[in-house]
Coordinates of C-alpha atoms and ligand atoms in Angstrom, one line a residue:
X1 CA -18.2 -96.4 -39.2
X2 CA -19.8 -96.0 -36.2
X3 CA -23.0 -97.3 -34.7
X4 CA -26.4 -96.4 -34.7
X5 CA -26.0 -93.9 -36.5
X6 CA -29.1 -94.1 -38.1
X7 CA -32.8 -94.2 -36.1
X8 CA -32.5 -97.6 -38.7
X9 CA -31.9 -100.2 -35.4
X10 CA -33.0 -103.5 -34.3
X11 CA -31.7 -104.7 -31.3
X12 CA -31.7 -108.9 -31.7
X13 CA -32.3 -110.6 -28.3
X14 CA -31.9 -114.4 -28.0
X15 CA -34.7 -116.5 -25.4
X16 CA -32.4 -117.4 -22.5
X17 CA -31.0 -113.7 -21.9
X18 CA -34.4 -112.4 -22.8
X19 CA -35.3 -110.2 -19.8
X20 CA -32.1 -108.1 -19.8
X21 CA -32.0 -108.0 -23.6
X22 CA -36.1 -106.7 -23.3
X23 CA -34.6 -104.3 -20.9
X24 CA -32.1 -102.8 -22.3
X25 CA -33.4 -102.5 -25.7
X26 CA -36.4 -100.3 -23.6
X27 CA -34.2 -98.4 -21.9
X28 CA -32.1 -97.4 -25.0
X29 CA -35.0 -96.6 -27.1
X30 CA -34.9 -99.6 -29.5
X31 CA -37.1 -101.3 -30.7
X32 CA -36.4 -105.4 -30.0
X33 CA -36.9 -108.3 -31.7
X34 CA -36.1 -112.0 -31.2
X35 CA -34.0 -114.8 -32.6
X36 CA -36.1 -117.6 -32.6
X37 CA -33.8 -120.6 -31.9
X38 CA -34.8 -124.3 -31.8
X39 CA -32.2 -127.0 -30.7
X40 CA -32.6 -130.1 -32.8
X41 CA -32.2 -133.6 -30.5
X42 CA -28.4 -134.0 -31.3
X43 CA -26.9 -130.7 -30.6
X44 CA -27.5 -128.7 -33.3
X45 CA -28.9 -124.9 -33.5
X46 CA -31.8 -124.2 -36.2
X47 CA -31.8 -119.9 -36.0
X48 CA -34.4 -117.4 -37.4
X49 CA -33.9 -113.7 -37.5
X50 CA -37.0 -111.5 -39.2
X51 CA -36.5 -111.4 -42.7
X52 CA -35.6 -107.8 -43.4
X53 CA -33.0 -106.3 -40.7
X54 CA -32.1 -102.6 -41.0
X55 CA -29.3 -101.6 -41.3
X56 CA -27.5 -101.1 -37.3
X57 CA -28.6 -104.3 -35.4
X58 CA -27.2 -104.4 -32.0
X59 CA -27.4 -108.4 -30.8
X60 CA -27.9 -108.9 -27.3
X61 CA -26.4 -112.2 -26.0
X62 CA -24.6 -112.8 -22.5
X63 CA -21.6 -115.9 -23.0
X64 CA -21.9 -118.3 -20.6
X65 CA -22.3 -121.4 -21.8
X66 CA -19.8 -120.4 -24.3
X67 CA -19.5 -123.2 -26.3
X68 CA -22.9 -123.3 -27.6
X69 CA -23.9 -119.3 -27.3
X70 CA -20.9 -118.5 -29.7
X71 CA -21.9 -120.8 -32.5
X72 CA -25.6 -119.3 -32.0
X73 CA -23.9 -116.2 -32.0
X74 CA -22.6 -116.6 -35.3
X75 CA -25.2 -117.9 -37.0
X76 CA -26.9 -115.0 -35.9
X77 CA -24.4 -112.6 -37.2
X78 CA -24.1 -114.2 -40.3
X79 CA -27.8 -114.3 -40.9
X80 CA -28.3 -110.4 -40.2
X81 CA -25.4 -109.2 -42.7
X82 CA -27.4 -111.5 -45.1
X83 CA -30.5 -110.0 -44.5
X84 CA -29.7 -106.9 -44.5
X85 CA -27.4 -105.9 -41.7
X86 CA -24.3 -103.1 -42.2
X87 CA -23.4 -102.9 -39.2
X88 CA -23.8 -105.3 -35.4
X89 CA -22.9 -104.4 -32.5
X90 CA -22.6 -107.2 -29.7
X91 CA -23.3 -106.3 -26.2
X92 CA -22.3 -109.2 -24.0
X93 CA -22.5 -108.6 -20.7
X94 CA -20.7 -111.6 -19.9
X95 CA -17.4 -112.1 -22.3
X96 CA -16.2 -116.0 -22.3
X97 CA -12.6 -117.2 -22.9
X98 CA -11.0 -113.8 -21.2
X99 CA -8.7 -116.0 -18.6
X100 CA -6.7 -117.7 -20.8
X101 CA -4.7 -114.9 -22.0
X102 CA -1.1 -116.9 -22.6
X103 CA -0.6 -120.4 -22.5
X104 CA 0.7 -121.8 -19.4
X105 CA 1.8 -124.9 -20.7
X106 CA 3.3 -126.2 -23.7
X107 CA 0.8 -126.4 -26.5
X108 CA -2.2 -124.9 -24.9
X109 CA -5.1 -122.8 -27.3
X110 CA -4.4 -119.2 -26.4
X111 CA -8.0 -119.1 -25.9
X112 CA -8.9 -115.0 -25.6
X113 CA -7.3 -114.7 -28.5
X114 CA -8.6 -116.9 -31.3
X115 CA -12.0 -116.3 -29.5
X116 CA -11.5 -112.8 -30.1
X117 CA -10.6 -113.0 -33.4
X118 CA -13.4 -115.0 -33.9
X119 CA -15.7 -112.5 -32.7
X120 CA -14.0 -109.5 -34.8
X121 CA -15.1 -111.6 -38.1
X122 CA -18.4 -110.8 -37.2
X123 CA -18.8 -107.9 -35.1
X124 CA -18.2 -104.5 -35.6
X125 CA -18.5 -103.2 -32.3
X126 CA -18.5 -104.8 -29.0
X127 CA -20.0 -103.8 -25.5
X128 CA -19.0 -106.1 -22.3
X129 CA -18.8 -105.5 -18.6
X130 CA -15.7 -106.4 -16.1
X131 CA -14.2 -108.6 -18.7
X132 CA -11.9 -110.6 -17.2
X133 CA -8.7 -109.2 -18.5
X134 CA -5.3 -110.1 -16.7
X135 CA -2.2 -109.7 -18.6
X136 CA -4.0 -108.5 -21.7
X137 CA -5.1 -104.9 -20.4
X138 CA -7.2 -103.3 -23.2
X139 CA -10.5 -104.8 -24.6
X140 CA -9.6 -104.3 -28.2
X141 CA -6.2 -106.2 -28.0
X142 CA -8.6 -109.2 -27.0
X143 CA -11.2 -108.4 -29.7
X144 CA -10.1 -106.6 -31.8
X145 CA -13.2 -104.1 -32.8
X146 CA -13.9 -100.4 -32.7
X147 CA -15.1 -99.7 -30.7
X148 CA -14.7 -102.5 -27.8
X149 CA -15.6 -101.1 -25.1
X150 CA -15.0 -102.6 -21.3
X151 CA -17.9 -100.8 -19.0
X152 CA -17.6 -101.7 -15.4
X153 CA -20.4 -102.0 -12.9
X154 CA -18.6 -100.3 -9.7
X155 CA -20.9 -97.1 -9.8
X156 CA -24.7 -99.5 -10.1
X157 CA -22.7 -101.8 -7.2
X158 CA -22.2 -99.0 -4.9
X159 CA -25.6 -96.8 -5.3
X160 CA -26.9 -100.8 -4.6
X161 CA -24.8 -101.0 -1.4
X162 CA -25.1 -97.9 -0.5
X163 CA -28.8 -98.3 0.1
X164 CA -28.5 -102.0 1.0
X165 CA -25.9 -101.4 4.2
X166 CA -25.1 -99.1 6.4
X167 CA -21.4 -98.8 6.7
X168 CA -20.2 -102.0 5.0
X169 CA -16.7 -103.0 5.2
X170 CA -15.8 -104.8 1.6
X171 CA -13.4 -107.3 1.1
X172 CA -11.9 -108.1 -2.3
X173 CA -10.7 -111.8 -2.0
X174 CA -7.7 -111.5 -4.5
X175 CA -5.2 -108.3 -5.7
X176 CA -7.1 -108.9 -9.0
X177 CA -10.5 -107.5 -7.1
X178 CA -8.9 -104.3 -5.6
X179 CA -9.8 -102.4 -9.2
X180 CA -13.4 -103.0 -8.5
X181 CA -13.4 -102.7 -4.3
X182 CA -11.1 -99.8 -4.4
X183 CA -14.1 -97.4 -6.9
X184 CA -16.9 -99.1 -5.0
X185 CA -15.1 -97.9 -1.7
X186 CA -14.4 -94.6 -2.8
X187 CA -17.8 -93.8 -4.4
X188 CA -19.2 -93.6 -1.0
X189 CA -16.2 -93.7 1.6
X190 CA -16.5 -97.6 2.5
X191 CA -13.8 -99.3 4.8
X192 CA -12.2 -102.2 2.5
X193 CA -9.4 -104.4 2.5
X194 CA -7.8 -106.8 0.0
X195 CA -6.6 -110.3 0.5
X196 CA -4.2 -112.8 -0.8
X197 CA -5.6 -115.7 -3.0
X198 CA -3.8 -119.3 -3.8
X199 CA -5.0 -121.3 -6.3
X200 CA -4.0 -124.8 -6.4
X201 CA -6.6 -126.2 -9.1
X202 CA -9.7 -125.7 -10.3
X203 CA -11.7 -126.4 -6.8
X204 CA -8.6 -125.6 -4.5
X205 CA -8.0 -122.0 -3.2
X206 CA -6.5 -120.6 -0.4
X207 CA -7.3 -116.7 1.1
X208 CA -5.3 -115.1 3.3
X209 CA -6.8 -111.8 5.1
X210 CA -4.8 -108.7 5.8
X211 CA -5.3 -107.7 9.8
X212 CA -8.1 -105.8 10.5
X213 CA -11.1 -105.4 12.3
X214 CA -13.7 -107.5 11.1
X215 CA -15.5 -107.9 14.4
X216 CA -19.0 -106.8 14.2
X217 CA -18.9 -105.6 11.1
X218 CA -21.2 -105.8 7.8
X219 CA -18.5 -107.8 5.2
X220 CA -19.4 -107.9 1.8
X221 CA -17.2 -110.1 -0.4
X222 CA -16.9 -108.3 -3.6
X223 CA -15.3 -109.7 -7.1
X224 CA -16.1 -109.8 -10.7
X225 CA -17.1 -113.5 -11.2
X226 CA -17.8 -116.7 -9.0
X227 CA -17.6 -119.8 -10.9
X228 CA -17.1 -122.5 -8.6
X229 CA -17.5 -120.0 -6.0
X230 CA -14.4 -121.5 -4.0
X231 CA -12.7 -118.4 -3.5
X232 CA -15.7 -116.6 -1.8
X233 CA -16.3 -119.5 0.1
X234 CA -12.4 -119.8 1.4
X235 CA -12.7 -116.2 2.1
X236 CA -15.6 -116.6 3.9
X237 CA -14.6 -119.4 6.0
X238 CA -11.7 -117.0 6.6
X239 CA -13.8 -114.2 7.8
X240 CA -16.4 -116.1 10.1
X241 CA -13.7 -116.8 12.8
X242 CA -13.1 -112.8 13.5
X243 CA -16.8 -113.0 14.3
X244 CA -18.4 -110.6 11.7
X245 CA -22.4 -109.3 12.0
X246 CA -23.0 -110.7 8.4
X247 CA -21.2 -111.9 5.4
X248 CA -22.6 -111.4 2.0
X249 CA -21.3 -111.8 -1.4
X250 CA -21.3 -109.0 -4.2
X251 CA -20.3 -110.6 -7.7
X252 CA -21.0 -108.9 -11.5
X253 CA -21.0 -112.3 -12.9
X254 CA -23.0 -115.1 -11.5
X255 CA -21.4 -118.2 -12.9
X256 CA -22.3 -120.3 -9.6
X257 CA -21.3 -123.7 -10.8
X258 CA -22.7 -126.7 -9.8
X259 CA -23.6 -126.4 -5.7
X260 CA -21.9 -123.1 -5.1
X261 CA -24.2 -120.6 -4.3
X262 CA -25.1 -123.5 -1.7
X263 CA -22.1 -123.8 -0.5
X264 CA -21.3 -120.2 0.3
X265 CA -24.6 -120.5 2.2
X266 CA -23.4 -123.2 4.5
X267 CA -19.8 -121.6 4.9
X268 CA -22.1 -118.4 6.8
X269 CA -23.0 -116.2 3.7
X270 CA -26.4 -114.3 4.0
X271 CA -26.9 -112.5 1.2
X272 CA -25.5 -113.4 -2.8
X273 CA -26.3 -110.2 -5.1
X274 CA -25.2 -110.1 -8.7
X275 CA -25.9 -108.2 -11.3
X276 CA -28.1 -109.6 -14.7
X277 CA -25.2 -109.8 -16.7
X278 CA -25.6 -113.3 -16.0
X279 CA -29.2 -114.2 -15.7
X280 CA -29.3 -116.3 -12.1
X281 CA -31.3 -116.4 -9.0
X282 CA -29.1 -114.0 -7.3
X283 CA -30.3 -111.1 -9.9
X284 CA -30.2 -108.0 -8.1
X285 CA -28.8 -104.9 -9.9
X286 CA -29.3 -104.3 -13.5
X287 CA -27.1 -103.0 -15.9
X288 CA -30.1 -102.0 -18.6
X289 CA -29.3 -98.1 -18.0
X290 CA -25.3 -98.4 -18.2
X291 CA -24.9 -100.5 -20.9
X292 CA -28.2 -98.0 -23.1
X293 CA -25.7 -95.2 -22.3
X294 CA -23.1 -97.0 -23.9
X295 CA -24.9 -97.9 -27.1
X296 CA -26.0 -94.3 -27.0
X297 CA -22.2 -93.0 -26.8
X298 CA -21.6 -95.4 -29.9
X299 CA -24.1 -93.4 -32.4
X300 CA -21.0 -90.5 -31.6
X301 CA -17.8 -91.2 -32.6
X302 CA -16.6 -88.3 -30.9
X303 CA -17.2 -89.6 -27.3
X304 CA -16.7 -93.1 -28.1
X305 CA -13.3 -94.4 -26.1
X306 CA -12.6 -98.3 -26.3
X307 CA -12.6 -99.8 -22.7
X308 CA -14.5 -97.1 -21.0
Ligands
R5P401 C1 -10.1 -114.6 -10.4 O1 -9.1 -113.9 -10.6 C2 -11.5 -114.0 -10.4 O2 -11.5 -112.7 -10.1 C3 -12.3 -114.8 -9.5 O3 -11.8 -114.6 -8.2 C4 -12.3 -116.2 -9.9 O4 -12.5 -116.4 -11.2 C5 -13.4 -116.9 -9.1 O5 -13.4 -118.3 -9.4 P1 -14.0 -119.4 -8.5 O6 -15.4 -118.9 -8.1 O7 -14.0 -120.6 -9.3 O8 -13.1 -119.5 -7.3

């Protein structure tokens, strides 16, 4: 069954991704309502839907802070197929536990999976952006829904930097970037370049730039997440000594942990943009009108493909 098929919908926001949620349920003609959530003094999640849900209910939750947001999100699921619900799509901008895909040592939780399986006993449908998807290539294999759908937020980055800079030269700071530099590049004909990325540990990362010209020139550091933001920062430092006429940093998902958006400040960055999928200081772009299109796409079967 597909979603939204019926003008029946309630799109479910939660408080701390409120704005986007508001937003998108706007711009894809929803009507929205809100999970009232109260966090008792040792840890636990009290959640209140309204009492009578239609019969499509699209929840609208971003997953950082994973731990806590997926146990919300459950309760939340849960609650709407008892009041009511047929049929919930998720749209998470932000999709946790998508890195570890295998397990690199001996007795390590294959964590995409049993999160995704987790997800699929709740869900029917799923919307994310630029998941983070390595050896695992197609959304559905993660989380296993239909549809599961994997939008990416090349074309919003380049109409952004396309009014932002005038002939940028973009950097992606690991082979794992060059999907997203390489359709922001073409869109509008940018210079870009791709370099090599070691990682030694969580907070240790090594970039090594290709030869090219970066004298003068407007960088922008684009990738998918920062986190601890060492790679942007290594790659910055990297750039800085070719003498460039500004370095900023272009992310979809704005983890910045702890000091890093300071950090990548100090190293010589002038400008961090991201995109709301993450709800952060460095908010710029907005995804409200790609991810409405998506949910629209969903009340047709037809023209639904998993990982768009
Ligand atoms: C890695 O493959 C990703 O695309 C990012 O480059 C990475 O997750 C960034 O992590 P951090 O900000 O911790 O260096």
């Amino acid at each position: 069954m597909s979603a939204l098929l019926s003008d029946s919908c309630l799109l479910i926001g939660f408080p701390d991704y409120r704005e986007a949620a508001q937003r998108l349920a706007r711009a894809a003609g929803i009507p929205y309502a809100e999970a009232l959530v109260h966090h008792f003094p040792d840890g636990e999640t009290r959640l209140q839907l309204p009492e009578s849900l239609p019969e499509y209910v699209v929840l609208c939750q971003t997953l950082d802070h994973p731990n806590s947001r997926l146990v919300e999100l459950v309760l939340a699921a849960a609650t709407a197929r008892d009041l009511g619900a047929r049929h919930i799509t998720l749209v998470a901008p932000y999709l946790c536990y998508m890195r570890q895909d295998k397990a690199f040592h001996p007795g390590e939780a294959i964590s995409q999976r049993i999160i995704g399986v987790l997800l699929s006993q709740w869900i029917d449908a799923l919307i994310t952006v630029d998941a983070h998807l390595h050896r695992v290539h197609r959304l559905k294999d993660a989380v296993p829904v239909n549809p599961a759908i994997n939008l990416n937020a090349t074309a919003v980055m380049s109409a952004f930097l396309g009014k932002q800079l005038d002939n940028p030269f973009l950097v992606g700071p690991d082979e794992e970037s060059e999907q997203w530099v390489a359709a922001i590049a073409r869109d509008r004909d940018f210079d870009y370049c791709i370099a090599r990325k070691q990682r030694f540990g969580d907070q240790q990362v090594r970039i090594s730039l290709p030869k090219a010209d970066y004298r003068k020139r407007h960088i922008v550091l684009v990738d998918d997440v920062a986190s601890t933001g060492r790679t942007l920062e290594s790659a910055t430092r990297a750039l800085a000594r070719f003498g460039p006429a500004s370095i900023a940093v272009l992310v979809t998902h704005a983890l910045f942990a702890g000091d890093a958006q300071e950090r990548l400040h100090r190293a010589g960055v002038s400008h961090i943009w991201s995109t709301d999928a993450i709800p952060h200081a460095s908010n710029t772009l907005h995804l409200d009108h790609l991810l409405a299109d998506a949910l629209d796409r969903c009340r047709d079967p037809r023209t639904v493909q998993d990982d768009t």
